Amino acid sequence: MTFRLPRHPRPARSSLRPPTFTGGLHDARTATAVGRWLGVAFAICFATGLVSHYLQHPPDWLADHLPTRPSWGYRLTQGLHVATGLAAIVLLLVKLWAVYPRLFMWPPVRSVRHALERLSVALLVASAVFQLLTGLLNIVEWYPWPFSFVPVHFAVAWIVAGSILLHIAVKAPEIAAHWGRSSPGTLELPVESAVDRRSLLLGTGAAVGVVTLTTVGQSFTPLKTFDLLAPRHPDHGPQGLPVNRTAAAAGVSERGLRTWRLEVAGPRPYALALDDLLAMPRSAVRLPIACVEGWSVAADWAGVRVRDLVERAGGRPGRDAVRVTSLEVSGSYRVMDMGAEYVEDPLTLLALGLNGRPLSLDHGFPARIIAPNRPGVLQTKWVHRLEVL
Ligand SMILES: Nc1nc2c(c(=O)[nH]1)N[C@H]1C(S)=C(S)[C@@H](COP(=O)(O)O)O[C@H]1N2
Ligand SMILES: [Mo]
């Protein structure tokens, strides 16, 4: 008689085994093909983000020396920043899809070097997802976090940039092997994989195209007809210009403006009523409002040159910076400092009119700043005081 051991189900070890992935597209060739476009998008996004940051918060050595030309410069760089950021969302999703089976790699860690490599990828994924998500929520003005957006978005940009460089360095041999369509590494791949991959890449390109086409019209106005998904439409707003912060939101009312006078502080301080300002020599300039959130529109502004106002107060254009204060009761953009280069520029106006009519209350009545190549947040509305610094 033979004695048979009872048959037990296999120990739980098997259920711990990582899943197997049969799809032929989760490979280095797909990761490389999508990764390089993602790299380009991140590089443009990072460079234009730096431009935006330093135009808003110039270091001491740059203050008073920022370029005021081309006047549409910030419009272009910030339009690119938001467009490449949005494109990167699509590309990052596809890239993560291509590589996610590696999350289940067995054994999870093979060596110290391998552990460090995985750690660097974790940092890259976490910082990139964080960066794109906070950027996206910022353009829809939703801030569901306890920190302040600008410094955190700026700091994390460096982490993303650093971890991308590290990633490229670590993966350089693999990237090189899978760069071209007929790279040695891809030759053995079955033909259907190549066909599928082409479909995947075409689909990804189409998705990026759709996202770009339906949003880029917010700044590239020739395509404004297709701007269906961007939070702002260049045509929607009083006087043909969107409004970010309304007078009501800023606590500015028509009633509170009855006693409005422009104070100009400096060696020879003075104050002007609106009629006095309207009687001064008027300049007309065509300049865009370019919001950090990505929308931008060119408009015709009429007003008094800031340099004339400053000169009259005894300030020296080209030498002195100016502090501009808004009537707005609170808010991060109530007080704005303007470097000497903007004060001096003949295109920098204390604007009183927009697109042929007096400024509407939401656009900053009675007077607002408009300056060339400057972020929208610094185009202060409801100005009531200029101070020569
Ligand atoms: N006083 C004040 N000025 C301000 C703001 C603000 O909140 N307060 N918002 C700024 C921002 S973010 C932008 S993009 C422009 C928009 O100007 P607009 O509403 O006339 O289009 O105004 C700027 N001027
Ligand atoms: Mo803005």
Coordinates of C-alpha atoms and ligand atoms in Angstrom, one line a residue:
M1 CA 0.0 0.0 0.0
T2 CA 1.3 3.3 -0.9
F3 CA 0.8 6.2 1.4
R4 CA 0.1 9.5 -0.3
L5 CA 0.6 12.8 1.2
P6 CA -2.5 14.9 1.0
R7 CA -2.1 17.4 -1.8
H8 CA -2.1 20.9 -0.6
P9 CA -2.6 23.9 -2.8
R10 CA 0.7 25.5 -3.7
P11 CA 1.9 27.8 -1.0
A12 CA 0.9 31.5 -1.2
R13 CA 4.3 32.3 -2.7
S14 CA 2.9 31.9 -6.2
S15 CA 0.2 34.6 -5.7
L16 CA 3.1 37.0 -4.7
R17 CA 4.7 36.4 -8.0
P18 CA 4.6 39.5 -10.2
P19 CA 2.1 39.6 -13.0
T20 CA 3.5 38.9 -16.5
F21 CA 3.0 41.3 -19.3
T22 CA 2.6 40.1 -22.8
G23 CA 2.1 43.3 -24.6
G24 CA 4.9 44.0 -27.0
L25 CA 4.8 47.7 -26.6
H26 CA 6.0 47.9 -23.0
D27 CA 9.6 48.0 -24.1
A28 CA 12.6 50.2 -24.4
R29 CA 11.9 51.2 -28.0
T30 CA 8.5 52.7 -27.0
A31 CA 9.9 54.3 -23.9
T32 CA 12.7 55.9 -26.0
A33 CA 10.4 57.1 -28.8
V34 CA 8.0 58.8 -26.3
G35 CA 10.7 59.7 -23.9
R36 CA 12.5 62.0 -26.3
W37 CA 9.4 64.0 -27.1
L38 CA 8.7 64.2 -23.4
G39 CA 12.3 65.4 -22.9
V40 CA 11.8 68.1 -25.5
A41 CA 8.5 69.2 -23.9
F42 CA 10.1 69.3 -20.4
A43 CA 13.2 71.2 -21.7
I44 CA 11.0 74.0 -23.3
C45 CA 8.7 74.0 -20.3
F46 CA 11.7 74.4 -17.9
A47 CA 13.5 77.1 -19.9
T48 CA 10.3 79.2 -20.4
G49 CA 9.5 78.7 -16.7
L50 CA 12.8 80.1 -15.7
V51 CA 12.1 83.1 -18.0
S52 CA 8.8 83.6 -16.3
H53 CA 10.3 83.3 -12.8
Y54 CA 13.1 85.7 -13.4
L55 CA 10.9 88.3 -15.0
Q56 CA 8.7 88.2 -11.9
H57 CA 11.5 87.8 -9.3
P58 CA 14.7 89.0 -10.8
P59 CA 17.8 88.4 -8.7
D60 CA 19.6 91.6 -7.6
W61 CA 22.1 91.6 -10.4
L62 CA 19.3 91.4 -13.0
A63 CA 16.9 93.9 -11.5
D64 CA 16.8 97.1 -13.6
H65 CA 18.3 95.1 -16.6
L66 CA 15.5 92.9 -17.7
P67 CA 14.9 93.0 -21.5
T68 CA 11.8 95.1 -22.3
R69 CA 11.9 93.8 -25.9
P70 CA 10.5 92.1 -27.8
S71 CA 7.3 93.5 -26.3
W72 CA 5.6 90.2 -27.0
G73 CA 8.4 88.1 -25.6
Y74 CA 6.6 87.0 -22.4
R75 CA 3.5 86.3 -24.5
L76 CA 5.5 83.8 -26.5
T77 CA 7.5 82.2 -23.7
Q78 CA 4.5 81.8 -21.4
G79 CA 2.3 80.6 -24.2
L80 CA 5.0 77.9 -24.9
H81 CA 5.3 77.1 -21.2
V82 CA 1.6 76.3 -20.8
A83 CA 1.3 74.6 -24.2
T84 CA 4.4 72.3 -23.6
G85 CA 3.2 71.6 -20.1
L86 CA -0.2 70.4 -21.4
A87 CA 1.5 68.3 -24.1
A88 CA 3.7 66.8 -21.5
I89 CA 0.7 65.5 -19.6
V90 CA -0.3 63.4 -22.5
L91 CA 3.3 62.3 -23.2
L92 CA 4.0 61.4 -19.6
L93 CA 0.8 59.3 -19.4
V94 CA 1.9 57.3 -22.4
K95 CA 5.5 57.0 -21.2
L96 CA 4.3 55.8 -17.8
W97 CA 2.0 53.3 -19.5
A98 CA 5.0 52.0 -21.6
V99 CA 7.2 51.4 -18.6
Y100 CA 4.8 50.6 -15.7
P101 CA 5.3 46.7 -15.9
R102 CA 8.8 47.5 -14.6
L103 CA 7.1 48.4 -11.3
F104 CA 6.5 44.7 -10.9
M105 CA 10.1 43.7 -11.7
W106 CA 11.3 40.6 -9.8
P107 CA 13.4 40.6 -7.7
P108 CA 12.6 44.3 -7.0
V109 CA 16.2 45.1 -6.2
R110 CA 19.2 43.4 -7.6
S111 CA 22.1 45.5 -6.3
V112 CA 22.9 48.7 -4.6
R113 CA 23.3 50.3 -8.0
H114 CA 19.9 49.0 -9.1
A115 CA 18.3 50.3 -5.9
L116 CA 19.7 53.7 -6.5
E117 CA 18.5 53.7 -10.1
R118 CA 15.0 52.7 -9.1
L119 CA 15.0 55.4 -6.4
S120 CA 16.0 58.0 -9.0
V121 CA 13.1 56.9 -11.3
A122 CA 10.7 57.1 -8.3
L123 CA 11.9 60.7 -7.7
L124 CA 11.5 61.5 -11.4
V125 CA 8.0 60.1 -11.7
A126 CA 6.8 61.7 -8.4
S127 CA 8.3 65.2 -9.2
A128 CA 7.1 65.2 -12.8
V129 CA 3.5 64.1 -11.9
F130 CA 3.5 66.7 -9.1
Q131 CA 4.8 69.5 -11.4
L132 CA 2.3 68.8 -14.3
L133 CA -0.6 68.4 -11.9
T134 CA 0.1 71.7 -9.9
G135 CA 0.6 73.5 -13.2
L136 CA -2.7 72.2 -14.6
L137 CA -4.6 73.1 -11.5
N138 CA -3.0 76.6 -11.5
I139 CA -4.2 77.4 -15.0
V140 CA -7.8 76.6 -13.8
E141 CA -7.1 78.6 -10.6
W142 CA -7.9 75.8 -8.3
Y143 CA -5.5 75.6 -5.4
P144 CA -6.4 72.5 -3.3
W145 CA -3.1 72.6 -1.3
P146 CA -1.8 74.4 1.7
F147 CA 1.4 75.7 0.1
S148 CA 2.0 78.7 -2.1
F149 CA 2.1 77.7 -5.8
V150 CA 5.0 79.8 -7.2
P151 CA 7.9 78.9 -4.9
V152 CA 7.0 75.2 -4.8
H153 CA 6.4 74.9 -8.6
F154 CA 9.8 76.7 -9.0
A155 CA 11.7 74.5 -6.6
V156 CA 10.2 71.2 -7.9
A157 CA 11.1 72.3 -11.5
W158 CA 14.8 71.9 -10.5
I159 CA 14.1 68.5 -9.0
V160 CA 12.4 67.4 -12.3
A161 CA 15.2 68.8 -14.4
G162 CA 17.9 67.2 -12.2
S163 CA 16.2 63.8 -12.2
I164 CA 15.6 63.9 -16.0
L165 CA 19.3 64.6 -16.5
L166 CA 20.2 61.7 -14.2
H167 CA 17.8 59.4 -15.9
I168 CA 19.2 60.2 -19.3
A169 CA 22.7 59.6 -18.1
V170 CA 21.8 56.3 -16.5
K171 CA 19.8 55.1 -19.5
A172 CA 22.2 56.5 -22.1
P173 CA 23.2 53.1 -23.5
E174 CA 19.6 51.9 -23.7
I175 CA 18.4 55.2 -25.3
A176 CA 21.2 54.9 -27.8
A177 CA 20.4 51.3 -28.6
H178 CA 16.7 52.1 -29.2
W179 CA 16.9 55.6 -30.8
G180 CA 16.4 54.8 -34.4
R181 CA 13.6 52.7 -36.0
S182 CA 16.2 50.2 -37.2
S183 CA 18.4 50.2 -34.2
P184 CA 20.1 46.9 -33.5
G185 CA 18.0 46.4 -30.4
T186 CA 14.7 46.6 -32.3
L187 CA 15.6 44.4 -35.2
E188 CA 14.6 41.1 -33.6
L189 CA 11.1 42.5 -32.7
P190 CA 8.2 40.9 -34.4
V191 CA 6.8 42.8 -37.3
E192 CA 3.4 43.2 -35.6
S193 CA 5.1 45.0 -32.7
A194 CA 6.5 47.6 -35.1
V195 CA 3.1 48.1 -36.7
D196 CA 1.4 48.4 -33.2
R197 CA 4.1 50.8 -32.1
R198 CA 3.6 53.0 -35.1
S199 CA -0.1 53.1 -34.2
L200 CA 0.6 53.9 -30.6
L201 CA 3.0 56.7 -31.5
L202 CA 0.6 58.1 -34.1
G203 CA -2.2 58.0 -31.5
T204 CA 0.0 59.8 -29.0
G205 CA 0.9 62.4 -31.6
A206 CA -2.8 62.9 -32.4
A207 CA -3.7 63.2 -28.7
V208 CA -1.0 65.9 -28.3
G209 CA -2.3 67.6 -31.4
V210 CA -5.9 67.7 -30.1
V211 CA -4.9 68.9 -26.7
T212 CA -2.7 71.6 -28.3
L213 CA -5.2 72.7 -30.9
T214 CA -8.0 73.0 -28.4
T215 CA -6.0 75.1 -26.0
V216 CA -3.3 77.0 -27.8
G217 CA -5.8 79.5 -29.2
Q218 CA -5.8 81.1 -25.8
S219 CA -2.5 82.7 -26.6
F220 CA -2.0 82.1 -30.3
T221 CA -5.0 84.0 -31.4
P222 CA -5.1 82.9 -35.1
L223 CA -6.3 79.6 -33.7
K224 CA -8.7 81.0 -31.2
T225 CA -11.7 79.4 -33.0
F226 CA -10.5 76.0 -31.8
D227 CA -9.9 77.1 -28.2
L228 CA -12.5 74.9 -26.6
L229 CA -10.8 73.6 -23.6
A230 CA -8.6 76.4 -22.2
P231 CA -10.0 78.1 -19.1
R232 CA -9.9 81.5 -20.8
H233 CA -11.0 82.5 -24.3
P234 CA -9.2 85.5 -25.8
D235 CA -12.5 87.1 -26.9
H236 CA -14.5 86.6 -23.7
G237 CA -14.4 89.7 -21.5
P238 CA -15.3 93.3 -21.4
Q239 CA -13.7 95.5 -24.1
G240 CA -12.5 92.4 -26.0
L241 CA -10.1 91.2 -23.2
P242 CA -10.5 88.5 -20.5
V243 CA -10.4 89.5 -16.9
N244 CA -8.6 87.5 -14.3
R245 CA -9.5 89.4 -11.2
T246 CA -12.7 91.4 -11.3
A247 CA -13.1 94.7 -9.5
A248 CA -15.7 93.0 -7.2
A249 CA -13.2 90.3 -6.2
A250 CA -10.5 92.9 -5.5
G251 CA -12.9 95.0 -3.4
V252 CA -12.8 98.0 -5.7
S253 CA -16.1 99.8 -6.3
E254 CA -17.2 102.7 -8.4
R255 CA -18.3 104.4 -5.2
G256 CA -14.9 104.1 -3.6
L257 CA -13.4 105.8 -6.7
R258 CA -15.2 109.1 -6.3
T259 CA -12.3 110.7 -4.5
W260 CA -9.7 109.0 -6.6
R261 CA -6.4 110.9 -7.2
L262 CA -3.1 109.7 -8.5
E263 CA -0.4 110.3 -5.9
V264 CA 3.2 110.4 -7.3
A265 CA 5.8 110.3 -4.5
G266 CA 9.4 111.4 -5.2
P267 CA 11.7 114.3 -4.7
R268 CA 8.9 116.6 -5.9
P269 CA 5.6 114.8 -5.0
Y270 CA 2.3 115.8 -6.5
A271 CA -1.2 114.4 -7.0
L272 CA -3.5 114.5 -10.1
A273 CA -7.2 114.1 -10.5
L274 CA -8.4 112.0 -13.5
D275 CA -9.2 115.2 -15.5
D276 CA -5.6 116.4 -15.0
L277 CA -4.3 113.1 -16.2
L278 CA -6.6 113.1 -19.2
A279 CA -5.2 116.6 -20.1
M280 CA -1.6 115.3 -20.2
P281 CA 0.1 114.3 -23.5
R282 CA -1.3 110.9 -24.4
S283 CA 0.5 107.9 -26.0
A284 CA -1.1 105.0 -27.8
V285 CA 0.6 101.6 -27.8
R286 CA -0.3 98.1 -28.9
L287 CA 0.8 95.6 -26.2
P288 CA -0.4 92.2 -25.0
I289 CA -1.7 91.2 -21.6
A290 CA 0.0 87.9 -21.1
C291 CA -1.2 86.0 -18.1
V292 CA 1.1 83.5 -16.4
E293 CA -1.8 81.1 -16.7
G294 CA -1.2 81.0 -20.5
W295 CA -3.9 83.2 -22.1
S296 CA -2.8 86.4 -23.8
V297 CA -4.3 89.0 -26.0
A298 CA -2.9 92.1 -27.7
A299 CA -4.8 95.3 -27.2
D300 CA -4.7 99.0 -27.9
W301 CA -3.9 101.1 -24.9
A302 CA -4.0 104.8 -24.4
G303 CA -2.4 106.7 -21.5
V304 CA 0.4 108.7 -20.0
R305 CA 4.0 107.5 -20.2
V306 CA 5.2 106.4 -16.8
R307 CA 8.5 108.1 -17.5
D308 CA 6.8 111.5 -17.9
L309 CA 5.0 111.1 -14.6
V310 CA 8.2 110.0 -12.8
E311 CA 10.3 112.9 -14.4
R312 CA 7.7 115.4 -13.2
A313 CA 8.2 114.0 -9.6
G314 CA 11.9 114.5 -9.9
G315 CA 12.7 110.9 -10.6
R316 CA 15.4 109.9 -13.1
P317 CA 14.1 107.5 -15.8
G318 CA 16.6 104.8 -16.5
R319 CA 18.0 105.1 -13.0
D320 CA 15.1 105.0 -10.6
A321 CA 12.7 102.1 -10.0
V322 CA 9.1 102.7 -9.1
R323 CA 6.7 101.2 -6.6
V324 CA 3.1 101.0 -7.9
T325 CA 0.3 100.5 -5.4
S326 CA -3.3 99.5 -6.3
L327 CA -6.5 100.6 -4.6
E328 CA -7.2 96.9 -4.1
V329 CA -7.5 96.2 -0.4
S330 CA -5.6 92.9 -0.2
G331 CA -4.0 90.5 -2.6
S332 CA -0.6 89.5 -3.8
Y333 CA -0.7 92.0 -6.7
R334 CA -1.6 95.1 -4.7
V335 CA 1.9 96.4 -4.7
M336 CA 4.3 96.0 -7.6
D337 CA 7.9 97.1 -8.1
M338 CA 8.9 98.2 -11.6
G339 CA 12.6 98.2 -12.5
A340 CA 14.2 101.3 -14.1
E341 CA 14.3 99.6 -17.5
Y342 CA 10.5 99.5 -17.6
V343 CA 10.1 103.0 -16.1
E344 CA 12.3 104.4 -18.8
D345 CA 10.6 102.5 -21.7
P346 CA 8.4 104.8 -23.8
L347 CA 5.9 101.9 -24.2
T348 CA 5.3 101.7 -20.5
L349 CA 2.0 103.6 -19.7
L350 CA -0.3 104.4 -17.0
A351 CA -3.2 103.4 -19.2
L352 CA -6.5 105.2 -19.1
G353 CA -8.1 103.7 -22.2
L354 CA -8.4 100.3 -23.8
N355 CA -9.4 99.5 -27.3
G356 CA -10.7 103.0 -28.0
R357 CA -12.7 103.4 -24.8
P358 CA -12.0 104.4 -21.2
L359 CA -10.9 101.5 -19.1
S360 CA -13.7 99.5 -17.7
L361 CA -13.8 98.9 -13.9
D362 CA -12.7 95.3 -14.4
H363 CA -9.7 96.3 -16.5
G364 CA -8.5 98.7 -13.8
F365 CA -10.4 102.0 -14.1
P366 CA -9.3 104.7 -13.6
A367 CA -5.7 103.8 -14.4
R368 CA -3.6 100.7 -14.7
I369 CA -0.1 99.8 -15.7
I370 CA 0.7 98.3 -19.1
A371 CA 4.4 97.6 -19.9
P372 CA 6.2 95.6 -22.6
N373 CA 7.5 92.0 -22.1
R374 CA 6.1 91.7 -18.6
P375 CA 3.9 89.0 -17.0
G376 CA 0.2 89.9 -16.6
V377 CA 0.4 89.7 -12.8
L378 CA 2.6 92.8 -12.9
Q379 CA 0.2 94.8 -15.1
T380 CA -1.3 96.4 -12.0
K381 CA -4.9 97.5 -12.1
W382 CA -6.7 100.3 -10.1
V383 CA -3.4 102.2 -9.6
H384 CA -3.6 105.1 -7.1
R385 CA 0.1 105.6 -6.2
L386 CA 3.5 105.7 -7.9
E387 CA 6.6 106.1 -5.7
V388 CA 10.0 106.8 -7.0
L389 CA 12.4 104.5 -5.2
Ligands
LIG1 N1 -4.5 95.2 -8.6 C1 -4.4 94.1 -9.3 N2 -3.9 94.1 -10.6 C2 -3.9 93.0 -11.3 C3 -4.3 91.8 -10.8 C4 -4.8 91.8 -9.5 O1 -5.2 90.7 -9.0 N3 -4.8 92.9 -8.8 N4 -4.3 90.7 -11.6 C5 -3.2 90.7 -12.7 C6 -3.3 89.6 -13.6 S1 -3.0 88.0 -12.9 C7 -3.5 89.7 -14.9 S2 -3.3 88.4 -16.0 C8 -3.9 91.0 -15.5 C9 -5.2 90.8 -16.3 O2 -5.6 92.1 -16.7 P1 -7.1 92.2 -17.3 O3 -8.0 91.7 -16.2 O4 -7.3 93.6 -17.6 O5 -7.2 91.4 -18.5 O6 -4.1 92.0 -14.4 C10 -3.2 92.0 -13.4 N5 -3.4 93.1 -12.6
MO2 MO -2.5 86.7 -14.7

